[in-house]
Amino acid sequence: MPVQSPRAIVTRPAREATQWAADLQARGIAALALPLIAIGPVTNPALREELQQARACVDRYCAVMFVSGNAAQYFFESNMPLALSGQALAATKTRVWAPGPGTVAALVQAGVATERIDAPGADAAQFDSEALWQVVAPQIGPGDRVLIVRGANAPTAEGGNGREWLARQIAAAGGAVDFVAAYERGAPCLDAQQLVLAQAAASDGSVWLLSSSEAIANLRAVLPAQHWGMARALTTHPRIAQAARAAGFGSVHECRPAFDEVAASIESLYEQ
């Protein structure tokens, strides 16, 4: 039976999904968290050693870029000595780059001073590498080195995965890039109740809030026989919208990733 009031299925990793669902509920939207990406610390000993070394030498970089709030959270562990904490960046000239407000919030929580953080403005069309580069490009010249802190899709993924586009822009400007994996991403392990929810939401009018192409791939993997022709998706980037259409979602809408616009878009879908 179709849902009669705005309901969103939030597919971000658990920490973000829980917060987004709570914020949407406060807005009057019956949001449910269904994390489609599992997040955890890196487990490969070699990757953990690389991470420790990167933490110890951030002052060697003109900038450190964190791809997400999870990258910040796992790079600045709660039990990390003060010398390696976000507060230590205050004693260096190292800038801290973030692609969007969620990452900025995680960095501030980790102790990074806001005046050291560069990020796209709140009115940016997207919160991604392209928008970030427009802000930070003037910082990079020949010989400058940037550390990109990201996630790994597998325990053996050297340096992690993602942000190659940004690395190419830095290289073209004469700089150089090092990568380090601060956390691992993986497929979710959905329980029976979550699987029932996902199957029902494929046709009951729920709005799937999709903020990652990887989450879409994981959804297809856990429900390989599911038909998505009656499902509605709200995506926060053109590349994610393309992935949702390729997965078979019958209705795909796009909006900026800012919370107020996401909430308004969910509400408007129920008014149509």
GROMACS .gro file of C-alpha atoms in nm:
model
  272
    1MET     CA    1   0.000   0.000   0.000
    2PRO     CA    2   0.143   0.342  -0.090
    3VAL     CA    3   0.257   0.559   0.200
    4GLN     CA    4   0.024   0.855   0.254
    5SER     CA    5   0.266   1.107   0.407
    6PRO     CA    6   0.625   1.207   0.322
    7ARG     CA    7   0.860   0.921   0.398
    8ALA     CA    8   1.227   0.905   0.311
    9ILE     CA    9   1.465   0.611   0.312
   10VAL     CA   10   1.806   0.750   0.411
   11THR     CA   11   2.085   0.535   0.268
   12ARG     CA   12   2.399   0.708   0.395
   13PRO     CA   13   2.644   0.522   0.625
   14ALA     CA   14   2.500   0.457   0.969
   15ARG     CA   15   2.634   0.762   1.153
   16GLU     CA   16   2.514   1.010   0.891
   17ALA     CA   17   2.194   0.819   0.815
   18THR     CA   18   2.087   0.829   1.178
   19GLN     CA   19   2.147   1.204   1.201
   20TRP     CA   20   1.976   1.280   0.869
   21ALA     CA   21   1.676   1.067   0.964
   22ALA     CA   22   1.645   1.248   1.297
   23ASP     CA   23   1.671   1.590   1.131
   24LEU     CA   24   1.411   1.497   0.869
   25GLN     CA   25   1.178   1.363   1.138
   26ALA     CA   26   1.207   1.696   1.317
   27ARG     CA   27   1.090   1.852   0.991
   28GLY     CA   28   0.781   1.628   0.991
   29ILE     CA   29   0.907   1.372   0.741
   30ALA     CA   30   0.880   1.006   0.841
   31ALA     CA   31   1.244   0.925   0.763
   32LEU     CA   32   1.399   0.586   0.820
   33ALA     CA   33   1.770   0.505   0.822
   34LEU     CA   34   1.871   0.218   0.595
   35PRO     CA   35   2.252   0.236   0.573
   36LEU     CA   36   2.373   0.096   0.242
   37ILE     CA   37   2.744   0.147   0.305
   38ALA     CA   38   2.921  -0.012   0.601
   39ILE     CA   39   3.202   0.194   0.752
   40GLY     CA   40   3.484   0.078   0.980
   41PRO     CA   41   3.850   0.134   1.060
   42VAL     CA   42   4.117   0.007   0.823
   43THR     CA   43   4.217  -0.347   0.919
   44ASN     CA   44   4.517  -0.415   0.696
   45PRO     CA   45   4.835  -0.370   0.905
   46ALA     CA   46   5.019  -0.198   0.620
   47LEU     CA   47   4.737   0.052   0.572
   48ARG     CA   48   4.722   0.118   0.944
   49GLU     CA   49   5.095   0.187   0.946
   50GLU     CA   50   5.058   0.427   0.653
   51LEU     CA   51   4.779   0.604   0.840
   52GLN     CA   52   4.990   0.642   1.152
   53GLN     CA   53   5.277   0.786   0.947
   54ALA     CA   54   5.042   1.031   0.773
   55ARG     CA   55   4.905   1.150   1.107
   56ALA     CA   56   5.258   1.214   1.230
   57CYS     CA   57   5.366   1.429   0.937
   58VAL     CA   58   5.070   1.644   0.838
   59ASP     CA   59   5.289   1.950   0.877
   60ARG     CA   60   5.479   1.844   0.565
   61TYR     CA   61   5.177   1.917   0.349
   62CYS     CA   62   5.045   2.251   0.235
   63ALA     CA   63   4.694   2.103   0.262
   64VAL     CA   64   4.515   1.792   0.384
   65MET     CA   65   4.190   1.707   0.207
   66PHE     CA   66   3.927   1.493   0.383
   67VAL     CA   67   3.681   1.331   0.144
   68SER     CA   68   3.402   1.296   0.402
   69GLY     CA   69   3.305   1.323   0.764
   70ASN     CA   70   3.405   0.959   0.806
   71ALA     CA   71   3.753   1.040   0.679
   72ALA     CA   72   3.784   1.309   0.946
   73GLN     CA   73   3.637   1.089   1.219
   74TYR     CA   74   3.871   0.797   1.156
   75PHE     CA   75   4.179   1.011   1.092
   76PHE     CA   76   4.134   1.195   1.422
   77GLU     CA   77   4.059   0.905   1.653
   78SER     CA   78   3.921   0.994   1.994
   79ASN     CA   79   4.218   0.831   2.169
   80MET     CA   80   4.477   1.004   1.952
   81PRO     CA   81   4.754   1.193   2.139
   82LEU     CA   82   4.714   1.570   2.130
   83ALA     CA   83   5.024   1.601   1.910
   84LEU     CA   84   4.836   1.419   1.634
   85SER     CA   85   4.494   1.573   1.691
   86GLY     CA   86   4.313   1.831   1.485
   87GLN     CA   87   4.432   2.094   1.730
   88ALA     CA   88   4.791   2.027   1.624
   89LEU     CA   89   4.713   2.178   1.282
   90ALA     CA   90   4.683   2.517   1.450
   91ALA     CA   91   5.059   2.521   1.491
   92THR     CA   92   5.124   2.463   1.120
   93LYS     CA   93   5.054   2.642   0.794
   94THR     CA   94   4.869   2.339   0.664
   95ARG     CA   95   4.524   2.414   0.525
   96VAL     CA   96   4.241   2.165   0.571
   97TRP     CA   97   4.008   2.101   0.276
   98ALA     CA   98   3.652   1.971   0.297
   99PRO     CA   99   3.407   1.905   0.010
  100GLY     CA  100   3.097   2.000   0.207
  101PRO     CA  101   2.936   2.106   0.535
  102GLY     CA  102   2.915   1.754   0.679
  103THR     CA  103   3.291   1.714   0.654
  104VAL     CA  104   3.344   2.064   0.795
  105ALA     CA  105   3.130   1.975   1.097
  106ALA     CA  106   3.328   1.654   1.157
  107LEU     CA  107   3.658   1.842   1.134
  108VAL     CA  108   3.543   2.106   1.382
  109GLN     CA  109   3.428   1.830   1.618
  110ALA     CA  110   3.776   1.677   1.587
  111GLY     CA  111   3.934   2.002   1.699
  112VAL     CA  112   4.027   2.169   1.370
  113ALA     CA  113   3.985   2.545   1.387
  114THR     CA  114   3.730   2.677   1.139
  115GLU     CA  115   3.971   2.940   1.008
  116ARG     CA  116   4.200   2.664   0.882
  117ILE     CA  117   3.924   2.492   0.681
  118ASP     CA  118   3.853   2.560   0.313
  119ALA     CA  119   3.525   2.435   0.166
  120PRO     CA  120   3.266   2.529  -0.098
  121GLY     CA  121   3.026   2.799   0.013
  122ALA     CA  122   2.685   2.709   0.149
  123ASP     CA  123   2.533   2.827  -0.180
  124ALA     CA  124   2.753   2.604  -0.398
  125ALA     CA  125   2.570   2.403  -0.664
  126GLN     CA  126   2.739   2.087  -0.540
  127PHE     CA  127   2.952   1.975  -0.249
  128ASP     CA  128   3.219   1.777  -0.432
  129SER     CA  129   3.578   1.787  -0.555
  130GLU     CA  130   3.493   2.016  -0.847
  131ALA     CA  131   3.334   2.276  -0.620
  132LEU     CA  132   3.618   2.247  -0.370
  133TRP     CA  133   3.884   2.297  -0.638
  134GLN     CA  134   3.728   2.627  -0.738
  135VAL     CA  135   3.798   2.746  -0.383
  136VAL     CA  136   4.146   2.602  -0.322
  137ALA     CA  137   4.313   2.609  -0.665
  138PRO     CA  138   4.500   2.936  -0.590
  139GLN     CA  139   4.677   2.762  -0.299
  140ILE     CA  140   4.862   2.516  -0.523
  141GLY     CA  141   5.180   2.582  -0.716
  142PRO     CA  142   5.494   2.393  -0.821
  143GLY     CA  143   5.633   2.180  -0.541
  144ASP     CA  144   5.324   2.195  -0.317
  145ARG     CA  145   5.214   1.864  -0.171
  146VAL     CA  146   4.861   1.763  -0.068
  147LEU     CA  147   4.748   1.467   0.141
  148ILE     CA  148   4.407   1.321   0.051
  149VAL     CA  149   4.246   1.124   0.334
  150ARG     CA  150   3.986   0.884   0.197
  151GLY     CA  151   3.829   0.542   0.237
  152ALA     CA  152   3.919   0.202   0.096
  153ASN     CA  153   3.673  -0.035  -0.068
  154ALA     CA  154   3.880  -0.333   0.039
  155PRO     CA  155   4.135  -0.403   0.314
  156THR     CA  156   4.414  -0.428   0.056
  157ALA     CA  157   4.334  -0.113  -0.146
  158GLU     CA  158   4.662   0.075  -0.134
  159GLY     CA  159   4.599   0.433  -0.026
  160GLY     CA  160   4.223   0.395  -0.063
  161ASN     CA  161   3.988   0.479  -0.347
  162GLY     CA  162   3.853   0.799  -0.497
  163ARG     CA  163   3.931   1.165  -0.568
  164GLU     CA  164   4.155   1.095  -0.868
  165TRP     CA  165   4.003   1.394  -1.048
  166LEU     CA  166   4.120   1.628  -0.774
  167ALA     CA  167   4.465   1.471  -0.779
  168ARG     CA  168   4.491   1.538  -1.153
  169GLN     CA  169   4.404   1.905  -1.102
  170ILE     CA  170   4.670   1.938  -0.833
  171ALA     CA  171   4.927   1.770  -1.057
  172ALA     CA  172   4.837   1.997  -1.349
  173ALA     CA  173   4.901   2.297  -1.122
  174GLY     CA  174   5.249   2.165  -1.043
  175GLY     CA  175   5.168   2.002  -0.712
  176ALA     CA  176   5.183   1.642  -0.593
  177VAL     CA  177   4.942   1.419  -0.402
  178ASP     CA  178   4.974   1.145  -0.145
  179PHE     CA  179   4.678   0.927  -0.052
  180VAL     CA  180   4.603   0.755   0.276
  181ALA     CA  181   4.308   0.535   0.374
  182ALA     CA  182   4.156   0.626   0.711
  183TYR     CA  183   3.859   0.389   0.697
  184GLU     CA  184   3.710   0.100   0.500
  185ARG     CA  185   3.381   0.097   0.310
  186GLY     CA  186   3.194  -0.222   0.246
  187ALA     CA  187   2.858  -0.370   0.160
  188PRO     CA  188   2.593  -0.358   0.433
  189CYS     CA  189   2.470  -0.664   0.617
  190LEU     CA  190   2.095  -0.600   0.621
  191ASP     CA  191   1.881  -0.795   0.864
  192ALA     CA  192   1.544  -0.947   0.778
  193GLN     CA  193   1.350  -0.638   0.890
  194GLN     CA  194   1.567  -0.408   0.678
  195LEU     CA  195   1.526  -0.631   0.375
  196VAL     CA  196   1.147  -0.623   0.415
  197LEU     CA  197   1.164  -0.243   0.441
  198ALA     CA  198   1.374  -0.216   0.126
  199GLN     CA  199   1.144  -0.443  -0.072
  200ALA     CA  200   0.833  -0.252   0.040
  201ALA     CA  201   0.992   0.086  -0.031
  202ALA     CA  202   1.056  -0.022  -0.389
  203SER     CA  203   0.688   0.024  -0.467
  204ASP     CA  204   0.504   0.198  -0.181
  205GLY     CA  205   0.586   0.556  -0.280
  206SER     CA  206   0.871   0.611  -0.037
  207VAL     CA  207   1.144   0.847  -0.153
  208TRP     CA  208   1.489   0.691  -0.158
  209LEU     CA  209   1.744   0.955  -0.059
  210LEU     CA  210   2.053   0.845  -0.254
  211SER     CA  211   2.380   1.026  -0.190
  212SER     CA  212   2.626   0.771  -0.333
  213SER     CA  213   2.651   0.557  -0.645
  214GLU     CA  214   2.818   0.295  -0.425
  215ALA     CA  215   2.507   0.274  -0.209
  216ILE     CA  216   2.298   0.204  -0.519
  217ALA     CA  217   2.534  -0.074  -0.625
  218ASN     CA  218   2.514  -0.228  -0.277
  219LEU     CA  219   2.134  -0.211  -0.283
  220ARG     CA  220   2.124  -0.396  -0.612
  221ALA     CA  221   2.363  -0.656  -0.473
  222VAL     CA  222   2.154  -0.733  -0.164
  223LEU     CA  223   1.829  -0.743  -0.368
  224PRO     CA  224   1.941  -0.870  -0.709
  225ALA     CA  225   1.594  -0.975  -0.822
  226GLN     CA  226   1.412  -0.661  -0.710
  227HIS     CA  227   1.234  -0.452  -0.974
  228TRP     CA  228   1.280  -0.077  -0.918
  229GLY     CA  229   1.048   0.055  -1.187
  230MET     CA  230   0.799   0.187  -0.930
  231ALA     CA  231   1.063   0.328  -0.694
  232ARG     CA  232   1.123   0.700  -0.646
  233ALA     CA  233   1.472   0.838  -0.591
  234LEU     CA  234   1.601   1.176  -0.482
  235THR     CA  235   1.970   1.219  -0.564
  236THR     CA  236   2.218   1.487  -0.468
  237HIS     CA  237   2.453   1.474  -0.770
  238PRO     CA  238   2.410   1.416  -1.145
  239ARG     CA  239   2.640   1.111  -1.135
  240ILE     CA  240   2.423   0.953  -0.865
  241ALA     CA  241   2.110   1.029  -1.065
  242GLN     CA  242   2.265   0.853  -1.363
  243ALA     CA  243   2.343   0.548  -1.148
  244ALA     CA  244   1.986   0.541  -1.012
  245ARG     CA  245   1.841   0.547  -1.363
  246ALA     CA  246   2.080   0.272  -1.469
  247ALA     CA  247   1.960   0.066  -1.170
  248GLY     CA  248   1.604   0.095  -1.299
  249PHE     CA  249   1.451   0.352  -1.061
  250GLY     CA  250   1.133   0.464  -1.232
  251SER     CA  251   1.137   0.819  -1.100
  252VAL     CA  252   1.465   1.001  -1.037
  253HIS     CA  253   1.482   1.361  -0.912
  254GLU     CA  254   1.784   1.577  -0.836
  255CYS     CA  255   1.849   1.854  -0.583
  256ARG     CA  256   2.139   2.025  -0.411
  257PRO     CA  257   2.276   1.830  -0.113
  258ALA     CA  258   2.188   2.105   0.137
  259PHE     CA  259   1.951   1.975   0.405
  260ASP     CA  260   1.675   2.233   0.356
  261GLU     CA  261   1.661   2.167  -0.018
  262VAL     CA  262   1.659   1.790   0.033
  263ALA     CA  263   1.372   1.818   0.281
  264ALA     CA  264   1.178   2.056   0.056
  265SER     CA  265   1.227   1.822  -0.241
  266ILE     CA  266   1.093   1.525  -0.045
  267GLU     CA  267   0.790   1.728   0.060
  268SER     CA  268   0.727   1.849  -0.295
  269LEU     CA  269   0.732   1.494  -0.430
  270TYR     CA  270   0.433   1.414  -0.208
  271GLU     CA  271   0.245   1.717  -0.332
  272GLN     CA  272   0.260   1.605  -0.694
   0.00000   0.00000   0.00000
